[in-house]
Tab-separated table of C-alpha atoms in Angstrom:
chain	number	residue	atom	x	y	z
A	1	MET	CA	-177.127	-13.131	-27.230
A	2	ASN	CA	-173.571	-14.480	-26.806
A	3	SER	CA	-171.671	-14.562	-23.493
A	4	LEU	CA	-169.932	-11.230	-23.985
A	5	HIS	CA	-173.188	-9.481	-24.810
A	6	GLN	CA	-174.839	-11.012	-21.745
A	7	GLN	CA	-171.976	-9.716	-19.589
A	8	LEU	CA	-172.118	-6.234	-21.110
A	9	ASN	CA	-175.875	-6.197	-20.610
A	10	PHE	CA	-175.402	-7.041	-16.901
A	11	LEU	CA	-172.740	-4.327	-16.548
A	12	ARG	CA	-175.204	-1.870	-18.089
A	13	GLU	CA	-178.000	-2.976	-15.742
A	14	ILE	CA	-175.948	-2.542	-12.567
A	15	ASP	CA	-175.097	1.067	-13.448
A	16	ARG	CA	-178.296	1.807	-11.521
A	17	LEU	CA	-176.559	0.925	-8.233
A	18	LYS	CA	-175.057	4.437	-8.491
A	19	THR	CA	-178.573	5.846	-8.022
A	20	VAL	CA	-179.466	3.797	-4.930
A	21	ILE	CA	-179.117	6.193	-2.008
A	22	ARG	CA	-178.122	4.934	1.439
A	23	GLN	CA	-178.724	6.664	4.757
A	24	SER	CA	-175.027	7.196	5.507
A	25	PRO	CA	-173.524	10.611	4.797
A	26	LEU	CA	-170.296	11.253	2.892
A	27	LEU	CA	-167.625	12.405	5.317
A	28	ASP	CA	-167.804	15.977	3.955
A	29	GLN	CA	-171.575	15.835	4.602
A	30	SER	CA	-172.326	17.207	1.126
A	31	ARG	CA	-174.835	14.408	0.459
A	32	LYS	CA	-175.828	10.811	1.270
A	33	GLU	CA	-173.706	7.935	0.001
A	34	ASN	CA	-174.853	5.692	-2.853
A	35	SER	CA	-174.491	1.920	-2.891
A	36	ALA	CA	-171.968	1.769	-5.760
A	37	GLU	CA	-169.401	4.052	-4.129
A	38	HIS	CA	-170.115	2.340	-0.777
A	39	SER	CA	-169.198	-0.992	-2.435
A	40	TRP	CA	-165.933	0.504	-3.720
A	41	HIS	CA	-165.102	1.831	-0.272
A	42	LEU	CA	-165.779	-1.558	1.345
A	43	ALA	CA	-163.549	-3.323	-1.182
A	44	MET	CA	-160.787	-0.895	-0.173
A	45	TYR	CA	-161.492	-1.667	3.508
A	46	ALA	CA	-160.992	-5.386	2.786
A	47	LEU	CA	-157.827	-4.801	0.776
A	48	LEU	CA	-156.248	-2.750	3.560
A	49	LEU	CA	-157.587	-4.416	6.711
A	50	ARG	CA	-157.228	-8.090	5.732
A	51	ASP	CA	-154.766	-8.787	8.556
A	52	HIS	CA	-157.339	-7.796	11.164
A	53	ALA	CA	-159.779	-10.628	10.359
A	54	VAL	CA	-160.213	-13.063	13.225
A	55	GLY	CA	-160.214	-16.132	10.950
A	56	VAL	CA	-158.123	-17.250	8.008
A	57	ILE	CA	-159.599	-15.446	5.017
A	58	ASP	CA	-159.097	-15.283	1.266
A	59	VAL	CA	-159.044	-11.528	0.791
A	60	GLU	CA	-159.654	-11.757	-2.967
A	61	ARG	CA	-162.910	-13.609	-2.315
A	62	VAL	CA	-163.870	-11.064	0.335
A	63	ILE	CA	-163.274	-8.242	-2.162
A	64	LYS	CA	-165.448	-9.931	-4.800
A	65	MET	CA	-168.157	-10.555	-2.218
A	66	LEU	CA	-168.181	-6.884	-1.237
A	67	LEU	CA	-168.217	-5.718	-4.861
A	68	ILE	CA	-171.452	-7.658	-5.469
A	69	HIS	CA	-173.042	-7.632	-1.999
A	70	ASP	CA	-175.442	-4.755	-2.702
A	71	ILE	CA	-176.237	-5.426	-6.369
A	72	VAL	CA	-179.732	-6.696	-5.463
A	73	GLU	CA	-180.535	-3.102	-4.474
A	74	VAL	CA	-180.806	-2.322	-8.187
A	75	ASP	CA	-184.205	-4.035	-7.891
A	76	VAL	CA	-185.196	-3.594	-4.252
A	77	GLY	CA	-183.370	-0.497	-2.926
A	78	ASP	CA	-181.416	-0.125	0.286
A	79	THR	CA	-182.762	-1.263	3.665
A	80	PRO	CA	-181.338	1.022	6.350
A	81	ILE	CA	-180.024	-0.703	9.471
A	82	HIS	CA	-182.200	1.489	11.721
A	83	SER	CA	-185.409	1.212	9.662
A	84	GLY	CA	-186.998	-1.695	11.499
A	85	ALA	CA	-188.145	-3.171	8.141
A	86	SER	CA	-189.468	-6.720	8.285
A	87	SER	CA	-186.363	-8.740	7.615
A	88	GLN	CA	-188.198	-11.818	6.343
A	89	ASP	CA	-189.977	-9.885	3.575
A	90	GLN	CA	-186.751	-8.137	2.656
A	91	THR	CA	-184.835	-11.409	2.473
A	92	LEU	CA	-187.391	-12.841	0.046
A	93	LEU	CA	-187.301	-9.769	-2.200
A	94	GLU	CA	-183.505	-9.718	-2.215
A	95	THR	CA	-183.293	-13.412	-3.017
A	96	GLN	CA	-185.599	-12.919	-6.006
A	97	ALA	CA	-183.565	-9.924	-7.148
A	98	ALA	CA	-180.318	-11.907	-6.903
A	99	ALA	CA	-181.789	-14.724	-8.995
A	100	ARG	CA	-182.993	-12.276	-11.658
A	101	LEU	CA	-179.821	-10.198	-11.844
A	102	PHE	CA	-177.163	-12.916	-11.703
A	103	GLY	CA	-179.423	-14.906	-14.028
A	104	LEU	CA	-178.620	-12.355	-16.733
A	105	LEU	CA	-175.049	-13.697	-16.848
A	106	PRO	CA	-173.760	-16.704	-18.824
A	107	GLU	CA	-173.164	-19.931	-16.937
A	108	PRO	CA	-171.284	-20.907	-14.856
A	109	GLN	CA	-170.483	-17.245	-14.059
A	110	GLY	CA	-174.043	-16.423	-13.002
A	111	SER	CA	-174.330	-19.355	-10.610
A	112	GLU	CA	-170.895	-18.686	-9.123
A	113	LEU	CA	-171.718	-15.074	-8.303
A	114	LEU	CA	-175.172	-16.025	-7.003
A	115	ALA	CA	-173.506	-18.530	-4.661
A	116	LEU	CA	-171.023	-15.896	-3.514
A	117	TRP	CA	-173.896	-13.489	-2.808
A	118	HIS	CA	-175.712	-16.157	-0.752
A	119	GLU	CA	-172.491	-16.912	1.117
A	120	PHE	CA	-172.283	-13.246	2.132
A	121	GLU	CA	-175.913	-13.197	3.248
A	122	ASP	CA	-175.572	-16.420	5.247
A	123	ALA	CA	-172.483	-15.104	7.072
A	124	VAL	CA	-171.237	-18.550	8.044
A	125	THR	CA	-167.811	-18.729	6.371
A	126	GLU	CA	-164.828	-16.754	7.656
A	127	ASP	CA	-164.778	-14.745	4.416
A	128	ALA	CA	-168.429	-13.775	4.811
A	129	LYS	CA	-168.084	-12.955	8.515
A	130	PHE	CA	-165.216	-10.577	7.776
A	131	ALA	CA	-167.082	-9.020	4.827
A	132	LYS	CA	-170.176	-8.478	7.009
A	133	ALA	CA	-168.019	-6.913	9.721
A	134	LEU	CA	-166.591	-4.370	7.252
A	135	ASP	CA	-170.118	-3.583	6.041
A	136	ARG	CA	-170.819	-2.384	9.605
A	137	VAL	CA	-167.460	-0.725	10.309
A	138	GLN	CA	-167.642	1.705	7.397
A	139	PRO	CA	-171.049	3.276	8.243
A	140	LEU	CA	-170.145	3.324	11.945
A	141	LEU	CA	-167.031	5.364	11.166
A	142	ALA	CA	-169.068	7.624	8.841
A	143	ASN	CA	-171.371	8.413	11.769
A	144	VAL	CA	-168.491	8.998	14.178
A	145	HIS	CA	-166.641	11.270	11.722
A	146	THR	CA	-169.725	13.354	10.908
A	147	GLY	CA	-170.799	13.945	14.488
A	148	GLY	CA	-173.686	11.472	14.535
A	149	GLY	CA	-175.033	10.860	11.008
A	150	THR	CA	-177.754	8.204	10.947
A	151	TRP	CA	-177.572	7.791	14.738
A	152	THR	CA	-178.635	11.386	15.323
A	153	GLU	CA	-181.282	11.225	12.576
A	154	ASN	CA	-182.839	8.068	14.041
A	155	GLY	CA	-182.347	8.743	17.763
A	156	VAL	CA	-180.099	5.697	18.101
A	157	THR	CA	-178.558	5.013	21.523
A	158	LEU	CA	-175.132	3.687	22.463
A	159	GLU	CA	-176.752	0.426	23.545
A	160	GLN	CA	-178.352	0.040	20.105
A	161	VAL	CA	-174.991	0.689	18.444
A	162	LEU	CA	-173.303	-1.956	20.587
A	163	GLN	CA	-176.002	-4.425	19.577
A	164	ARG	CA	-176.609	-3.543	15.908
A	165	TYR	CA	-172.953	-3.048	14.944
A	166	GLY	CA	-170.953	-4.648	17.733
A	167	THR	CA	-172.202	-8.225	17.358
A	168	VAL	CA	-171.437	-8.342	13.637
A	169	ILE	CA	-168.115	-6.498	13.794
A	170	ALA	CA	-166.733	-8.420	16.776
A	171	ARG	CA	-167.619	-11.730	15.103
A	172	GLY	CA	-165.438	-10.901	12.084
A	173	SER	CA	-162.755	-8.759	13.660
A	174	PRO	CA	-162.329	-8.224	17.418
A	175	ALA	CA	-159.452	-5.838	16.654
A	176	LEU	CA	-161.699	-3.577	14.580
A	177	TRP	CA	-164.487	-3.750	17.132
A	178	GLN	CA	-162.095	-2.640	19.866
A	179	VAL	CA	-161.360	0.574	17.947
A	180	CYS	CA	-164.985	1.060	16.838
A	181	GLU	CA	-166.404	0.526	20.317
A	182	GLN	CA	-164.049	3.101	21.781
A	183	LEU	CA	-164.953	5.650	19.084
A	184	ALA	CA	-168.678	5.003	19.572
A	185	ARG	CA	-168.396	5.363	23.358
A	186	GLU	CA	-166.457	8.625	22.982
A	187	HIS	CA	-169.076	9.916	20.539
A	188	PHE	CA	-172.010	9.218	22.865
A	189	ALA	CA	-170.123	10.535	25.903
A	190	LYS	CA	-169.620	13.837	24.067
A	191	GLN	CA	-173.298	13.910	23.051
A	192	SER	CA	-174.567	13.413	26.584
A	193	SER	CA	-172.193	16.017	28.009
A	194	SER	CA	-173.416	18.585	25.450
A	195	VAL	CA	-177.149	18.096	26.106
A	196	PRO	CA	-178.574	21.298	27.618
A	197	VAL	CA	-179.690	20.889	31.252
B	1	MET	CA	-150.130	6.127	15.279
B	2	ASN	CA	-150.220	2.319	14.970
B	3	SER	CA	-150.779	0.408	11.714
B	4	LEU	CA	-154.540	0.055	12.134
B	5	HIS	CA	-154.966	3.746	12.825
B	6	GLN	CA	-152.855	4.613	9.765
B	7	GLN	CA	-155.070	2.367	7.639
B	8	LEU	CA	-158.291	3.843	9.026
B	9	ASN	CA	-156.905	7.329	8.450
B	10	PHE	CA	-156.216	6.441	4.794
B	11	LEU	CA	-159.711	4.985	4.391
B	12	ARG	CA	-161.106	8.235	5.797
B	13	GLU	CA	-158.974	10.336	3.429
B	14	ILE	CA	-160.065	8.481	0.292
B	15	ASP	CA	-163.751	9.073	1.059
B	16	ARG	CA	-163.177	12.253	-0.961
B	17	LEU	CA	-162.948	10.201	-4.179
B	18	LYS	CA	-166.766	10.127	-3.989
B	19	THR	CA	-166.750	13.890	-4.607
B	20	VAL	CA	-164.446	13.845	-7.653
B	21	ILE	CA	-166.738	14.323	-10.647
B	22	ARG	CA	-165.858	12.804	-14.011
B	23	GLN	CA	-167.149	13.919	-17.400
B	24	SER	CA	-169.019	10.651	-18.079
B	25	PRO	CA	-172.776	10.561	-17.447
B	26	LEU	CA	-174.617	7.875	-15.497
B	27	LEU	CA	-176.636	5.756	-17.904
B	28	ASP	CA	-179.904	7.302	-16.668
B	29	GLN	CA	-178.334	10.725	-17.398
B	30	SER	CA	-179.399	12.052	-13.994
B	31	ARG	CA	-175.894	13.362	-13.276
B	32	LYS	CA	-172.170	12.898	-13.991
B	33	GLU	CA	-170.333	9.901	-12.579
B	34	ASN	CA	-167.893	10.218	-9.672
B	35	SER	CA	-164.532	8.471	-9.504
B	36	ALA	CA	-165.406	6.178	-6.577
B	37	GLU	CA	-168.449	4.593	-8.222
B	38	HIS	CA	-166.512	4.493	-11.520
B	39	SER	CA	-163.807	2.463	-9.736
B	40	TRP	CA	-166.445	0.040	-8.419
B	41	HIS	CA	-167.907	-0.365	-11.888
B	42	LEU	CA	-164.473	-1.053	-13.404
B	43	ALA	CA	-163.728	-3.692	-10.767
B	44	MET	CA	-166.993	-5.379	-11.803
B	45	TYR	CA	-165.944	-5.139	-15.467
B	46	ALA	CA	-162.691	-6.957	-14.604
B	47	LEU	CA	-164.468	-9.609	-12.542
B	48	LEU	CA	-166.897	-10.405	-15.371
B	49	LEU	CA	-164.776	-9.892	-18.487
B	50	ARG	CA	-161.534	-11.568	-17.367
B	51	ASP	CA	-161.738	-14.208	-20.117
B	52	HIS	CA	-161.634	-11.543	-22.821
B	53	ALA	CA	-158.120	-10.308	-21.962
B	54	VAL	CA	-155.635	-10.903	-24.750
B	55	GLY	CA	-152.848	-11.991	-22.394
B	56	VAL	CA	-152.652	-14.255	-19.348
B	57	ILE	CA	-153.844	-12.097	-16.464
B	58	ASP	CA	-154.255	-12.381	-12.703
B	59	VAL	CA	-157.771	-11.002	-12.343
B	60	GLU	CA	-157.424	-10.390	-8.596
B	61	ARG	CA	-154.452	-8.098	-9.272
B	62	VAL	CA	-156.400	-6.341	-12.028
B	63	ILE	CA	-159.297	-5.751	-9.624
B	64	LYS	CA	-156.982	-4.278	-6.972
B	65	MET	CA	-155.324	-2.093	-9.594
B	66	LEU	CA	-158.703	-0.732	-10.699
B	67	LEU	CA	-159.851	-0.135	-7.122
B	68	ILE	CA	-156.839	2.160	-6.529
B	69	HIS	CA	-156.202	3.524	-10.038
B	70	ASP	CA	-157.978	6.853	-9.485
B	71	ILE	CA	-157.130	7.456	-5.816
B	72	VAL	CA	-154.632	10.198	-6.762
B	73	GLU	CA	-157.640	12.240	-7.892
B	74	VAL	CA	-158.356	12.918	-4.225
B	75	ASP	CA	-155.474	15.397	-4.533
B	76	VAL	CA	-155.433	16.375	-8.205
B	77	GLY	CA	-158.943	15.790	-9.591
B	78	ASP	CA	-159.954	14.011	-12.779
B	79	THR	CA	-158.335	14.717	-16.149
B	80	PRO	CA	-160.921	14.149	-18.866
B	81	ILE	CA	-159.749	12.193	-21.901
B	82	HIS	CA	-160.904	14.940	-24.273
B	83	SER	CA	-159.483	17.887	-22.291
B	84	GLY	CA	-156.148	18.187	-24.064
B	85	ALA	CA	-154.435	18.815	-20.694
B	86	SER	CA	-150.651	18.691	-20.757
B	87	SER	CA	-149.971	15.094	-19.904
B	88	GLN	CA	-146.444	15.716	-18.571
B	89	ASP	CA	-147.641	18.183	-15.917
B	90	GLN	CA	-150.487	15.877	-14.968
B	91	THR	CA	-148.181	12.877	-14.629
B	92	LEU	CA	-145.930	14.797	-12.235
B	93	LEU	CA	-148.868	15.929	-10.088
B	94	GLU	CA	-150.352	12.446	-9.975
B	95	THR	CA	-147.008	10.892	-9.057
B	96	GLN	CA	-146.676	13.318	-6.157
B	97	ALA	CA	-150.250	12.585	-5.055
B	98	ALA	CA	-149.625	8.836	-5.156
B	99	ALA	CA	-146.505	9.213	-3.012
B	100	ARG	CA	-148.390	11.334	-0.456
B	101	LEU	CA	-151.516	9.183	-0.274
B	102	PHE	CA	-149.982	5.707	-0.252
B	103	GLY	CA	-147.322	7.147	2.085
B	104	LEU	CA	-150.069	7.445	4.719
B	105	LEU	CA	-150.153	3.630	4.959
B	106	PRO	CA	-147.927	1.389	7.069
B	107	GLU	CA	-145.099	-0.456	5.315
B	108	PRO	CA	-144.866	-2.635	3.317
B	109	GLN	CA	-148.534	-2.027	2.404
B	110	GLY	CA	-147.937	1.540	1.245
B	111	SER	CA	-145.050	0.628	-1.058
B	112	GLU	CA	-146.930	-2.356	-2.474
B	113	LEU	CA	-149.942	-0.271	-3.450
B	114	LEU	CA	-147.746	2.520	-4.793
B	115	ALA	CA	-145.988	-0.040	-7.010
B	116	LEU	CA	-149.349	-1.390	-8.184
B	117	TRP	CA	-150.481	2.145	-9.049
B	118	HIS	CA	-147.274	2.759	-11.046
B	119	GLU	CA	-147.749	-0.572	-12.812
B	120	PHE	CA	-151.202	0.562	-13.952
B	121	GLU	CA	-149.859	3.908	-15.135
B	122	ASP	CA	-146.925	2.329	-17.016
B	123	ALA	CA	-149.270	-0.105	-18.808
B	124	VAL	CA	-146.506	-2.583	-19.652
B	125	THR	CA	-147.674	-5.773	-17.895
B	126	GLU	CA	-150.607	-7.835	-19.160
B	127	ASP	CA	-152.562	-7.019	-15.997
B	128	ALA	CA	-152.087	-3.287	-16.507
B	129	LYS	CA	-152.885	-3.419	-20.222
B	130	PHE	CA	-156.181	-5.168	-19.508
B	131	ALA	CA	-157.011	-2.757	-16.655
B	132	LYS	CA	-156.288	0.240	-18.924
B	133	ALA	CA	-158.482	-1.271	-21.642
B	134	LEU	CA	-161.433	-1.549	-19.235
B	135	ASP	CA	-160.875	2.043	-18.126
B	136	ARG	CA	-161.619	3.032	-21.747
B	137	VAL	CA	-164.414	0.508	-22.428
B	138	GLN	CA	-166.669	1.685	-19.604
B	139	PRO	CA	-166.829	5.400	-20.593
B	140	LEU	CA	-167.119	4.458	-24.270
B	141	LEU	CA	-170.198	2.374	-23.481
B	142	ALA	CA	-171.583	5.172	-21.300
B	143	ASN	CA	-171.388	7.501	-24.309
B	144	VAL	CA	-172.953	4.975	-26.658
B	145	HIS	CA	-175.798	4.194	-24.240
B	146	THR	CA	-176.597	7.855	-23.564
B	147	GLY	CA	-176.651	8.961	-27.192
B	148	GLY	CA	-173.287	10.727	-27.214
B	149	GLY	CA	-172.290	11.829	-23.698
B	150	THR	CA	-168.804	13.372	-23.612
B	151	TRP	CA	-168.413	12.912	-27.376
B	152	THR	CA	-171.327	15.224	-28.119
B	153	GLU	CA	-170.247	17.701	-25.431
B	154	ASN	CA	-166.713	17.899	-26.818
B	155	GLY	CA	-167.437	17.576	-30.537
B	156	VAL	CA	-165.436	14.352	-30.722
B	157	THR	CA	-165.307	12.572	-34.101
B	158	LEU	CA	-165.333	8.858	-34.912
B	159	GLU	CA	-161.667	9.099	-35.913
B	160	GLN	CA	-160.807	10.569	-32.504
B	161	VAL	CA	-162.726	7.753	-30.775
B	162	LEU	CA	-160.847	5.126	-32.778
B	163	GLN	CA	-157.562	6.727	-31.753
B	164	ARG	CA	-158.255	7.742	-28.120
B	165	TYR	CA	-160.108	4.572	-27.105
B	166	GLY	CA	-159.291	2.031	-29.796
B	167	THR	CA	-155.534	1.872	-29.327
B	168	VAL	CA	-155.785	1.232	-25.592
B	169	ILE	CA	-158.746	-1.169	-25.729
B	170	ALA	CA	-157.401	-3.270	-28.619
B	171	ARG	CA	-154.032	-3.629	-26.847
B	172	GLY	CA	-155.702	-5.227	-23.800
B	173	SER	CA	-158.664	-6.980	-25.402
B	174	PRO	CA	-159.220	-7.294	-29.171
B	175	ALA	CA	-162.544	-9.038	-28.419
B	176	LEU	CA	-163.827	-6.040	-26.478
B	177	TRP	CA	-162.562	-3.622	-29.090
B	178	GLN	CA	-164.420	-5.496	-31.802
B	179	VAL	CA	-167.720	-4.907	-29.970
B	180	CYS	CA	-166.850	-1.336	-28.977
B	181	GLU	CA	-165.735	-0.333	-32.455
B	182	GLN	CA	-168.964	-1.602	-33.955
B	183	LEU	CA	-171.059	0.284	-31.377
B	184	ALA	CA	-169.056	3.475	-31.927
B	185	ARG	CA	-169.394	3.236	-35.708
B	186	GLU	CA	-173.154	2.655	-35.416
B	187	HIS	CA	-173.436	5.641	-33.068
B	188	PHE	CA	-171.633	8.020	-35.431
B	189	ALA	CA	-173.482	6.665	-38.475
B	190	LYS	CA	-176.774	7.484	-36.728
B	191	GLN	CA	-175.483	10.963	-35.817
B	192	SER	CA	-174.463	11.830	-39.343
B	193	SER	CA	-177.741	10.571	-40.813
B	194	SER	CA	-179.710	12.747	-38.363
B	195	VAL	CA	-177.821	15.985	-39.116
B	196	PRO	CA	-180.230	18.458	-40.741
B	197	VAL	CA	-179.384	19.215	-44.403
């Protein structure tokens, strides 16, 4: 198989990301979001919000990182943030999936994308920290704009939101966390005031 | 409304691209593809197939172009390639939609993305010609890999495929057209040999 056929084979394989269903709702609440359209939305977040990163970032790298960040889910599915799944097991499965999938590509392309995927997972570089922040901002806003979303479904508290989203978002973009925190606080304030006595 | 709120408002608005249904099937044929996941897939095509462009391209610009190329469909929906819709009317509607949607963004970001969208539509630059080629390659492969897809549904002939896809793909990437043409010819050869006498 020549390089082009390897690449087309990979592009055929990752079509399945469109069938991986996440917990987050679409904003019109017609259904849950899938990981392919989520990846598109995050790439748009990076393109538009680049100036709100705390560090100096290369937005083109961040976009590429976000385009590929969920591709392992083709093999292992999505792990919801509120699922409490063992993160060590999940990390191992995802690492194996990344090796298999990016291994379908010709070299050096496969190794380059595998390294970019690991960089995202490790969340050490400024690019990865910003990418990780956006990967929390988007589902947070989906919950806020749909009156609760996965928070309501999983009985998540404001304190859990501040911990599960706030740490990661504030690390990559304090400006975005400022807006997100306010929206989350307003959401939970409304919830508690509407609870029947 | 400050810049960040304008950007978040835009990102909320374009969530609706996930509900715009195209004619192309997913490869597992479970449903039709939507324009948001299609945009993600095309960005991946650009990232992987950059070396097969006929001209000198800036792949990061091509990726951005493909991420935004269908955003007007939030207002005007998808126009299938085989629909025979009046292209002058559609162009006017899409131009108005682009002005409205990108006009939601702060300047100069709004104008920059509007210009990038027009560049894609005009298909004059090398970046745009390659992006347009990919936007034909992906649905062509979807039809080939699903045994006919929109071609079967619309009674499309090999000659129509060569004209509707071939011209645009060959202009941006002769290497990709070579593979696509062969796959299309094999597909139609199989069809004609399986027609009952």
